[in-house]
Structure formats: structure tokens, C-alpha cells
Amino acid sequence: MLQVKKLSFSYAKDIVLKDINFTVNSGENLAIIGKSGSGKSTLLKLIFGEYDLEQGQIFWKNIEILGPKHNLVIGYDFMKYVSQEFDLMPYTSVKNNIGKHLSRFYPEEKEQRTQALLKIVELEDFATTKVKNLSGGQKQRVAIARALANEPEILLLDEPFSHIDNFKKQTLRRNVFNYLKTKNISCIVATHDKNDVLGFADEILVLNSKKIIAKDKPQELYKNPRLPLIASFFEEFNVIKNKIYYAHQLKIVEHSDLKATVKQSYFNGNSWLIEAEHNGTIIYLNNNESINQEEVIYFKISD
């Protein structure tokens, strides 16, 4: 279990995190979300031991996580951290990067492990390619595979799929997160992408104004976002009569006391997002087809 207790941290005089408390059990996936600058990456670095704590404590099981004042070498064997800077060996192959820390005394096991990880990150065809010749997304996949090579007890991921194109993201997420569950590896993911969270995270922690403002299961935060900031992470939303509603909860009907004037229609694949003005405020609705600008529509709210 990871325990973060009364953690506070600042850069110079700028407070970044204040009175942070949470736990992550073995095998759990915790997603950390929040606006840029909310402290997500800083929190991961503190958990990894990259910075010295000013206040509070961090424990993995019975081991206290300490920073560079206490550890000559940053980090712990049971924990791996994949940052947005991949720190790979550019002039060696993908295969050698992944197997870097695997024992040479067991070559067959090393080869099997490397091949299994190449499959998980879908880089079998690039095994002998030098890392310097890879795209940013491919390098990110190598970094993830290398972090998994020695099966850490806890994995820290900072925007882990941000460089990866949409053609690979969905299967890669499933491969990686399913693997972590199979191996009972705890995972903390800092992300701006709801698709890194929904379907994978056991809980979501929301950072804002230096503090934790919410921590709950994805289903609960999605269904009851409580704050516009939380709703905005998941979908387009509206605030009507002081309540938050997603675009799909507003239904266009023939007759209603609620009406709006269409300003724009955006194609979304399986539907259209309609931008309209209601009582001087812009709202968003989903519809099966485009609607002409300035057309008056009527809508109802469905929970």
C-alpha cells in the first residue's frame, strides 16, 4: 500500500501542493487529474523520491520514500516512473533498451521477457531498430515497456500515451492496464485524457488550487461531478439552474418551456454537438443531425 500523509510542497515561495492525503492499495489504479499547473507531475516526482519533502511523509508498505538529501541514487527498486522525458539510450536497439536491467545470467528468460513486453507495446517489428530512429510515440512505448521489465510493485505514469497516435492508443491502453492488473502492480497515472481513466482507473483523484477536491470511483465522479471542473474533464457540460448537465442529458423536443437559438453544429462521429444560446448563456446538446444556425429549438433535461 502507498500512503501519502499530510504532504505539502513548494517551489521557492510558490506553494504547489498543500495537505495532500491519500492511499493506493496493491494492484489498484489511481488516476490523478487537474488543470495544467495543478501539481500532478510534481506529486508523481515526490512519490518517486525525486524531490525532498518539506512537510508530510510518503510510505510504500513499511518503507518511507525519501528524496535526494537521503538517497545518493534517486528512486527505489520496487518503483518505476515513466516521465514525459523518456531517458532512453538512443544509439541502442529497442530490444536492448527494454532488456537493459534484466539479468544477463538468464539469457533465455531475458529474451522471453523482452519479447513479451515488445508484444504488449506493439513494437515487435521494431525490436532491432535504434531508438534514435523512432517517433515520439514509439519512444514512449519503449519507455513503458522498459519500466515494466522488472515487474515493479508500483508504476508511476505521467501522461503515458500523450505522444501516441490515435491508431495505437486504444489497444495500447488495454494492453498496458490489463497487464498491470494481471501482475497486481499498483499504478498512478497523471493525465489530461479521460480515455486513460474511464474503464481503467479504480479511483480518480482531482487536484485543484493546491489541494485534493475530490477522490472517488470514476462512475461516481462522472455521474455526480459536483463541480464544473470535474464535469469538464469528461464531456461538454452545461450549468442550468445551478445544476450540472452533460450535453447528452439535454434532449431536443417539439415543445418545451426551455428554448434556445442554434449558433453552430459540430460533427462528432455518431452524433452532432449543437452549440446554442439559452437565456444569454451558451449551452451544448447532442443531436442525431446538424441544425441550421439561428434556428430556434426546444429542449428538455433528462437525468
mmCIF file of C-alpha atoms in Angstrom:
data_model
loop_
_atom_site.group_PDB
_atom_site.id
_atom_site.type_symbol
_atom_site.label_atom_id
_atom_site.label_comp_id
_atom_site.label_asym_id
_atom_site.label_seq_id
_atom_site.Cartn_x
_atom_site.Cartn_y
_atom_site.Cartn_z
ATOM 1 C CA MET A 1 0.000 0.000 0.000
ATOM 2 C CA LEU A 2 1.126 3.547 -0.816
ATOM 3 C CA GLN A 3 0.369 6.114 1.873
ATOM 4 C CA VAL A 4 0.701 9.857 1.331
ATOM 5 C CA LYS A 5 0.319 11.731 4.618
ATOM 6 C CA LYS A 6 -0.095 15.493 5.096
ATOM 7 C CA LEU A 7 2.126 16.279 2.114
ATOM 8 C CA SER A 8 2.891 19.906 1.263
ATOM 9 C CA PHE A 9 5.432 21.194 -1.253
ATOM 10 C CA SER A 10 6.500 24.455 -2.866
ATOM 11 C CA TYR A 11 8.977 25.693 -5.465
ATOM 12 C CA ALA A 12 10.771 28.607 -3.781
ATOM 13 C CA LYS A 13 7.842 30.577 -2.319
ATOM 14 C CA ASP A 14 5.191 29.196 -4.669
ATOM 15 C CA ILE A 15 3.062 26.577 -2.915
ATOM 16 C CA VAL A 16 2.238 23.752 -5.339
ATOM 17 C CA LEU A 17 0.624 21.148 -3.082
ATOM 18 C CA LYS A 18 -0.935 21.572 0.354
ATOM 19 C CA ASP A 19 -2.076 18.973 2.894
ATOM 20 C CA ILE A 20 -2.326 16.037 0.452
ATOM 21 C CA ASN A 21 -3.546 12.739 1.938
ATOM 22 C CA PHE A 22 -4.455 9.517 0.115
ATOM 23 C CA THR A 23 -3.702 5.807 -0.151
ATOM 24 C CA VAL A 24 -3.333 3.351 -3.026
ATOM 25 C CA ASN A 25 -3.684 -0.368 -2.356
ATOM 26 C CA SER A 26 -1.631 -3.074 -4.053
ATOM 27 C CA GLY A 27 -2.857 -3.648 -7.594
ATOM 28 C CA GLU A 28 -5.022 -0.509 -7.679
ATOM 29 C CA ASN A 29 -5.014 2.043 -10.494
ATOM 30 C CA LEU A 30 -5.324 5.664 -9.322
ATOM 31 C CA ALA A 31 -5.758 8.438 -11.886
ATOM 32 C CA ILE A 32 -4.720 11.979 -10.949
ATOM 33 C CA ILE A 33 -6.443 14.719 -12.922
ATOM 34 C CA GLY A 34 -6.448 18.505 -12.785
ATOM 35 C CA LYS A 35 -5.683 21.552 -14.883
ATOM 36 C CA SER A 36 -2.159 22.224 -16.150
ATOM 37 C CA GLY A 37 -0.099 23.510 -13.235
ATOM 38 C CA SER A 38 -2.251 21.796 -10.613
ATOM 39 C CA GLY A 39 0.705 19.744 -9.343
ATOM 40 C CA LYS A 40 0.103 16.330 -10.958
ATOM 41 C CA SER A 41 3.658 15.839 -12.224
ATOM 42 C CA THR A 42 5.149 17.291 -9.046
ATOM 43 C CA LEU A 43 3.174 14.816 -6.962
ATOM 44 C CA LEU A 44 4.488 11.883 -9.019
ATOM 45 C CA LYS A 45 8.062 13.134 -8.639
ATOM 46 C CA LEU A 46 7.622 13.430 -4.882
ATOM 47 C CA ILE A 47 6.278 9.874 -4.708
ATOM 48 C CA PHE A 48 9.270 8.690 -6.735
ATOM 49 C CA GLY A 49 11.683 10.470 -4.383
ATOM 50 C CA GLU A 50 12.949 12.963 -6.934
ATOM 51 C CA TYR A 51 12.344 15.898 -4.576
ATOM 52 C CA ASP A 52 12.776 16.297 -0.839
ATOM 53 C CA LEU A 53 9.549 16.668 1.103
ATOM 54 C CA GLU A 54 9.054 19.863 3.073
ATOM 55 C CA GLN A 55 6.113 18.561 5.066
ATOM 56 C CA GLY A 56 4.483 15.161 5.347
ATOM 57 C CA GLN A 57 5.524 11.593 4.646
ATOM 58 C CA ILE A 58 5.207 9.003 1.880
ATOM 59 C CA PHE A 59 5.335 5.274 2.544
ATOM 60 C CA TRP A 60 5.276 2.218 0.314
ATOM 61 C CA LYS A 61 4.326 -0.588 2.695
ATOM 62 C CA ASN A 62 6.759 -0.029 5.585
ATOM 63 C CA ILE A 63 9.391 1.850 3.578
ATOM 64 C CA GLU A 64 9.464 5.638 3.799
ATOM 65 C CA ILE A 65 10.119 7.324 0.450
ATOM 66 C CA LEU A 66 12.927 9.851 0.826
ATOM 67 C CA GLY A 67 14.441 12.384 -1.542
ATOM 68 C CA PRO A 68 17.976 13.200 -2.769
ATOM 69 C CA LYS A 69 19.101 14.518 0.632
ATOM 70 C CA HIS A 70 18.843 10.949 1.911
ATOM 71 C CA ASN A 71 19.439 8.819 -1.206
ATOM 72 C CA LEU A 72 22.551 9.090 -3.350
ATOM 73 C CA VAL A 73 20.651 7.414 -6.186
ATOM 74 C CA ILE A 74 17.077 8.632 -6.737
ATOM 75 C CA GLY A 75 14.355 6.014 -6.769
ATOM 76 C CA TYR A 76 13.685 2.561 -5.384
ATOM 77 C CA ASP A 77 13.901 -0.900 -6.968
ATOM 78 C CA PHE A 78 10.212 -1.621 -6.336
ATOM 79 C CA MET A 79 9.030 1.551 -8.098
ATOM 80 C CA LYS A 80 9.317 2.742 -11.706
ATOM 81 C CA TYR A 81 8.497 6.171 -13.104
ATOM 82 C CA VAL A 82 7.786 6.966 -16.768
ATOM 83 C CA SER A 83 8.057 10.725 -17.196
ATOM 84 C CA GLN A 84 7.372 12.879 -20.228
ATOM 85 C CA GLU A 85 11.138 12.826 -20.884
ATOM 86 C CA PHE A 86 11.812 9.209 -21.780
ATOM 87 C CA ASP A 87 15.518 8.936 -20.815
ATOM 88 C CA LEU A 88 16.252 6.143 -23.278
ATOM 89 C CA MET A 89 19.543 5.002 -24.846
ATOM 90 C CA PRO A 90 19.236 6.495 -28.357
ATOM 91 C CA TYR A 91 22.028 4.559 -30.076
ATOM 92 C CA THR A 92 20.958 1.076 -28.985
ATOM 93 C CA SER A 93 18.049 -1.018 -30.185
ATOM 94 C CA VAL A 94 14.507 -1.091 -28.839
ATOM 95 C CA LYS A 95 15.133 -4.626 -27.634
ATOM 96 C CA ASN A 96 18.271 -3.649 -25.705
ATOM 97 C CA ASN A 97 16.571 -0.648 -24.142
ATOM 98 C CA ILE A 98 13.742 -2.808 -22.809
ATOM 99 C CA GLY A 99 16.085 -5.512 -21.511
ATOM 100 C CA LYS A 100 18.662 -3.105 -20.075
ATOM 101 C CA HIS A 101 18.070 -4.017 -16.427
ATOM 102 C CA LEU A 102 17.263 -7.701 -16.914
ATOM 103 C CA SER A 103 19.888 -10.193 -15.751
ATOM 104 C CA ARG A 104 22.408 -11.416 -18.319
ATOM 105 C CA PHE A 105 22.848 -14.613 -16.321
ATOM 106 C CA TYR A 106 19.495 -15.908 -17.568
ATOM 107 C CA PRO A 107 19.567 -15.135 -21.323
ATOM 108 C CA GLU A 108 16.569 -17.300 -22.233
ATOM 109 C CA GLU A 109 14.354 -15.691 -19.580
ATOM 110 C CA LYS A 110 15.600 -12.249 -20.602
ATOM 111 C CA GLU A 111 14.733 -12.949 -24.236
ATOM 112 C CA GLN A 112 11.253 -14.281 -23.379
ATOM 113 C CA ARG A 113 10.526 -11.308 -21.120
ATOM 114 C CA THR A 114 11.690 -8.806 -23.711
ATOM 115 C CA GLN A 115 9.601 -10.433 -26.450
ATOM 116 C CA ALA A 116 6.517 -10.432 -24.209
ATOM 117 C CA LEU A 117 6.921 -6.713 -23.493
ATOM 118 C CA LEU A 118 7.528 -5.923 -27.170
ATOM 119 C CA LYS A 119 4.166 -7.545 -27.851
ATOM 120 C CA ILE A 120 2.390 -5.577 -25.111
ATOM 121 C CA VAL A 121 3.566 -2.236 -26.542
ATOM 122 C CA GLU A 122 3.186 -3.497 -30.126
ATOM 123 C CA LEU A 123 6.793 -2.932 -31.203
ATOM 124 C CA GLU A 124 7.749 -6.446 -32.341
ATOM 125 C CA ASP A 125 8.617 -5.159 -35.817
ATOM 126 C CA PHE A 126 10.976 -2.528 -34.354
ATOM 127 C CA ALA A 127 12.930 -4.785 -31.979
ATOM 128 C CA THR A 128 16.283 -4.200 -33.721
ATOM 129 C CA THR A 129 15.657 -0.537 -34.620
ATOM 130 C CA LYS A 130 17.809 2.068 -32.876
ATOM 131 C CA VAL A 131 15.761 4.256 -30.572
ATOM 132 C CA LYS A 132 17.035 7.461 -32.204
ATOM 133 C CA ASN A 133 15.172 6.438 -35.365
ATOM 134 C CA LEU A 134 11.790 6.076 -33.649
ATOM 135 C CA SER A 135 8.930 8.555 -33.483
ATOM 136 C CA GLY A 136 7.994 10.228 -30.193
ATOM 137 C CA GLY A 137 5.100 7.841 -29.702
ATOM 138 C CA GLN A 138 7.264 4.796 -30.317
ATOM 139 C CA LYS A 139 9.834 6.066 -27.821
ATOM 140 C CA GLN A 140 7.066 6.469 -25.265
ATOM 141 C CA ARG A 141 6.069 2.840 -25.792
ATOM 142 C CA VAL A 142 9.687 1.725 -25.302
ATOM 143 C CA ALA A 143 9.847 3.691 -22.033
ATOM 144 C CA ILE A 144 6.687 1.983 -20.756
ATOM 145 C CA ALA A 145 7.995 -1.471 -21.690
ATOM 146 C CA ARG A 146 11.350 -0.811 -20.017
ATOM 147 C CA ALA A 147 9.604 0.322 -16.820
ATOM 148 C CA LEU A 148 7.665 -2.961 -16.780
ATOM 149 C CA ALA A 149 10.671 -5.191 -17.453
ATOM 150 C CA ASN A 150 11.472 -5.982 -13.813
ATOM 151 C CA GLU A 151 7.801 -6.052 -12.763
ATOM 152 C CA PRO A 152 7.812 -3.187 -10.243
ATOM 153 C CA GLU A 153 5.369 -3.194 -7.343
ATOM 154 C CA ILE A 154 4.188 0.301 -8.249
ATOM 155 C CA LEU A 155 4.326 2.183 -11.555
ATOM 156 C CA LEU A 156 4.070 5.978 -11.924
ATOM 157 C CA LEU A 157 2.938 7.225 -15.343
ATOM 158 C CA ASP A 158 2.985 10.899 -16.363
ATOM 159 C CA GLU A 159 0.768 11.455 -19.436
ATOM 160 C CA PRO A 160 1.754 7.951 -20.622
ATOM 161 C CA PHE A 161 0.036 7.980 -24.017
ATOM 162 C CA SER A 162 0.325 11.682 -24.917
ATOM 163 C CA HIS A 163 2.763 11.139 -27.813
ATOM 164 C CA ILE A 164 0.995 8.102 -29.224
ATOM 165 C CA ASP A 165 -1.282 8.489 -32.230
ATOM 166 C CA ASN A 166 -4.950 7.534 -32.094
ATOM 167 C CA PHE A 167 -4.353 4.473 -34.277
ATOM 168 C CA LYS A 168 -2.494 2.803 -31.394
ATOM 169 C CA LYS A 169 -3.811 4.435 -28.219
ATOM 170 C CA GLN A 170 -6.863 2.304 -27.552
ATOM 171 C CA THR A 171 -5.209 -1.110 -27.862
ATOM 172 C CA LEU A 172 -2.081 0.086 -26.066
ATOM 173 C CA ARG A 173 -4.101 1.316 -23.075
ATOM 174 C CA ARG A 174 -5.877 -2.013 -22.824
ATOM 175 C CA ASN A 175 -2.637 -3.971 -23.161
ATOM 176 C CA VAL A 176 -0.786 -1.982 -20.503
ATOM 177 C CA PHE A 177 -3.543 -1.592 -17.914
ATOM 178 C CA ASN A 178 -4.699 -5.204 -18.270
ATOM 179 C CA TYR A 179 -1.108 -6.344 -17.809
ATOM 180 C CA LEU A 180 -0.782 -4.280 -14.613
ATOM 181 C CA LYS A 181 -3.954 -5.845 -13.210
ATOM 182 C CA THR A 182 -2.779 -9.339 -14.111
ATOM 183 C CA LYS A 183 0.520 -8.767 -12.296
ATOM 184 C CA ASN A 184 -1.117 -6.924 -9.345
ATOM 185 C CA ILE A 185 1.065 -3.862 -9.973
ATOM 186 C CA SER A 186 -0.180 -0.626 -8.410
ATOM 187 C CA CYS A 187 -0.365 2.276 -10.832
ATOM 188 C CA ILE A 188 -0.703 6.047 -10.511
ATOM 189 C CA VAL A 189 -1.468 7.870 -13.767
ATOM 190 C CA ALA A 190 -1.329 11.648 -14.141
ATOM 191 C CA THR A 191 -3.345 12.567 -17.225
ATOM 192 C CA HIS A 192 -5.457 15.108 -19.113
ATOM 193 C CA ASP A 193 -7.171 12.396 -21.158
ATOM 194 C CA LYS A 194 -10.416 10.866 -19.902
ATOM 195 C CA ASN A 195 -9.745 7.771 -22.039
ATOM 196 C CA ASP A 196 -6.739 6.989 -19.815
ATOM 197 C CA VAL A 197 -9.179 6.872 -16.895
ATOM 198 C CA LEU A 198 -12.636 5.613 -17.823
ATOM 199 C CA GLY A 199 -12.645 1.846 -17.925
ATOM 200 C CA PHE A 200 -9.249 1.507 -16.226
ATOM 201 C CA ALA A 201 -8.924 3.567 -13.024
ATOM 202 C CA ASP A 202 -10.219 2.230 -9.715
ATOM 203 C CA GLU A 203 -10.354 5.771 -8.365
ATOM 204 C CA ILE A 204 -9.805 9.326 -9.581
ATOM 205 C CA LEU A 205 -8.095 11.987 -7.500
ATOM 206 C CA VAL A 206 -8.823 15.588 -8.546
ATOM 207 C CA LEU A 207 -6.280 18.327 -7.809
ATOM 208 C CA ASN A 208 -7.205 21.994 -7.847
ATOM 209 C CA SER A 209 -5.907 25.093 -6.049
ATOM 210 C CA LYS A 210 -3.105 23.037 -4.479
ATOM 211 C CA LYS A 211 -5.484 20.602 -2.782
ATOM 212 C CA ILE A 212 -7.443 17.412 -3.378
ATOM 213 C CA ILE A 213 -11.005 18.496 -4.126
ATOM 214 C CA ALA A 214 -12.407 15.027 -4.880
ATOM 215 C CA LYS A 215 -11.437 11.359 -4.771
ATOM 216 C CA ASP A 216 -13.897 8.698 -5.848
ATOM 217 C CA LYS A 217 -14.648 5.960 -8.349
ATOM 218 C CA PRO A 218 -14.819 7.098 -11.994
ATOM 219 C CA GLN A 219 -18.502 6.146 -12.228
ATOM 220 C CA GLU A 220 -19.387 8.274 -9.201
ATOM 221 C CA LEU A 221 -17.455 11.348 -10.312
ATOM 222 C CA TYR A 222 -18.881 11.058 -13.820
ATOM 223 C CA LYS A 223 -22.495 10.675 -12.690
ATOM 224 C CA ASN A 224 -22.246 13.277 -9.915
ATOM 225 C CA PRO A 225 -19.463 15.698 -10.901
ATOM 226 C CA ARG A 226 -20.484 18.299 -8.265
ATOM 227 C CA LEU A 227 -18.152 20.920 -9.786
ATOM 228 C CA PRO A 228 -17.839 22.245 -13.362
ATOM 229 C CA LEU A 229 -14.103 21.492 -13.267
ATOM 230 C CA ILE A 230 -14.810 17.795 -12.786
ATOM 231 C CA ALA A 231 -17.543 17.678 -15.420
ATOM 232 C CA SER A 232 -15.267 19.410 -17.944
ATOM 233 C CA PHE A 233 -12.794 16.514 -17.729
ATOM 234 C CA PHE A 234 -15.387 14.059 -19.027
ATOM 235 C CA GLU A 235 -17.595 15.846 -21.558
ATOM 236 C CA GLU A 236 -19.145 19.090 -22.745
ATOM 237 C CA PHE A 237 -21.437 20.253 -19.955
ATOM 238 C CA ASN A 238 -23.971 22.901 -19.043
ATOM 239 C CA VAL A 239 -24.926 24.653 -15.826
ATOM 240 C CA ILE A 240 -28.685 25.216 -15.797
ATOM 241 C CA LYS A 241 -30.498 26.375 -12.675
ATOM 242 C CA ASN A 242 -27.301 25.771 -10.678
ATOM 243 C CA LYS A 243 -27.133 22.116 -11.694
ATOM 244 C CA ILE A 244 -24.585 20.453 -13.981
ATOM 245 C CA TYR A 245 -25.803 18.551 -17.040
ATOM 246 C CA TYR A 246 -23.809 16.898 -19.811
ATOM 247 C CA ALA A 247 -24.657 17.622 -23.439
ATOM 248 C CA HIS A 248 -26.277 14.198 -23.850
ATOM 249 C CA GLN A 249 -28.680 14.986 -20.988
ATOM 250 C CA LEU A 250 -30.333 17.785 -22.975
ATOM 251 C CA LYS A 251 -32.835 16.375 -25.458
ATOM 252 C CA ILE A 252 -34.322 18.349 -28.337
ATOM 253 C CA VAL A 253 -38.129 18.086 -28.372
ATOM 254 C CA GLU A 254 -41.033 19.660 -30.270
ATOM 255 C CA HIS A 255 -42.497 21.546 -27.311
ATOM 256 C CA SER A 256 -40.952 22.712 -24.039
ATOM 257 C CA ASP A 257 -40.644 25.689 -21.717
ATOM 258 C CA LEU A 258 -36.901 25.625 -22.464
ATOM 259 C CA LYS A 259 -35.769 27.051 -25.787
ATOM 260 C CA ALA A 260 -32.518 28.107 -27.410
ATOM 261 C CA THR A 261 -31.110 29.540 -30.624
ATOM 262 C CA VAL A 262 -28.612 27.429 -32.538
ATOM 263 C CA LYS A 263 -25.211 29.027 -33.119
ATOM 264 C CA GLN A 264 -23.172 26.141 -34.553
ATOM 265 C CA SER A 265 -23.199 22.398 -35.221
ATOM 266 C CA TYR A 266 -20.090 20.202 -34.841
ATOM 267 C CA PHE A 267 -19.825 16.689 -36.268
ATOM 268 C CA ASN A 268 -18.817 14.207 -33.535
ATOM 269 C CA GLY A 269 -18.892 10.911 -35.396
ATOM 270 C CA ASN A 270 -22.031 9.182 -34.126
ATOM 271 C CA SER A 271 -23.812 12.480 -33.386
ATOM 272 C CA TRP A 272 -23.644 16.252 -33.731
ATOM 273 C CA LEU A 273 -22.753 18.635 -30.919
ATOM 274 C CA ILE A 274 -25.122 21.579 -31.070
ATOM 275 C CA GLU A 275 -23.968 24.909 -29.646
ATOM 276 C CA ALA A 276 -26.917 27.147 -28.801
ATOM 277 C CA GLU A 277 -27.789 30.237 -26.773
ATOM 278 C CA HIS A 278 -30.256 29.842 -23.892
ATOM 279 C CA ASN A 279 -31.149 32.867 -21.757
ATOM 280 C CA GLY A 280 -27.935 34.629 -22.761
ATOM 281 C CA THR A 281 -25.747 31.595 -21.986
ATOM 282 C CA ILE A 282 -24.123 29.147 -24.394
ATOM 283 C CA ILE A 283 -25.263 25.541 -23.916
ATOM 284 C CA TYR A 284 -24.376 22.286 -25.659
ATOM 285 C CA LEU A 285 -26.675 19.461 -26.749
ATOM 286 C CA ASN A 286 -26.216 16.235 -28.679
ATOM 287 C CA ASN A 287 -28.387 15.575 -31.725
ATOM 288 C CA ASN A 288 -28.558 12.995 -34.500
ATOM 289 C CA GLU A 289 -28.199 15.612 -37.220
ATOM 290 C CA SER A 290 -26.916 19.091 -37.901
ATOM 291 C CA ILE A 291 -29.203 22.097 -37.238
ATOM 292 C CA ASN A 292 -29.117 25.378 -39.149
ATOM 293 C CA GLN A 293 -27.710 28.488 -37.489
ATOM 294 C CA GLU A 294 -30.259 30.802 -35.804
ATOM 295 C CA GLU A 295 -32.896 28.083 -35.787
ATOM 296 C CA VAL A 296 -34.937 28.067 -32.563
ATOM 297 C CA ILE A 297 -35.041 24.714 -30.786
ATOM 298 C CA TYR A 298 -36.829 23.417 -27.695
ATOM 299 C CA PHE A 299 -35.219 21.025 -25.250
ATOM 300 C CA LYS A 300 -35.806 19.112 -22.052
ATOM 301 C CA ILE A 301 -33.430 17.870 -19.367
ATOM 302 C CA SER A 302 -33.159 14.150 -18.722
ATOM 303 C CA ASP A 303 -31.150 12.920 -15.727
#
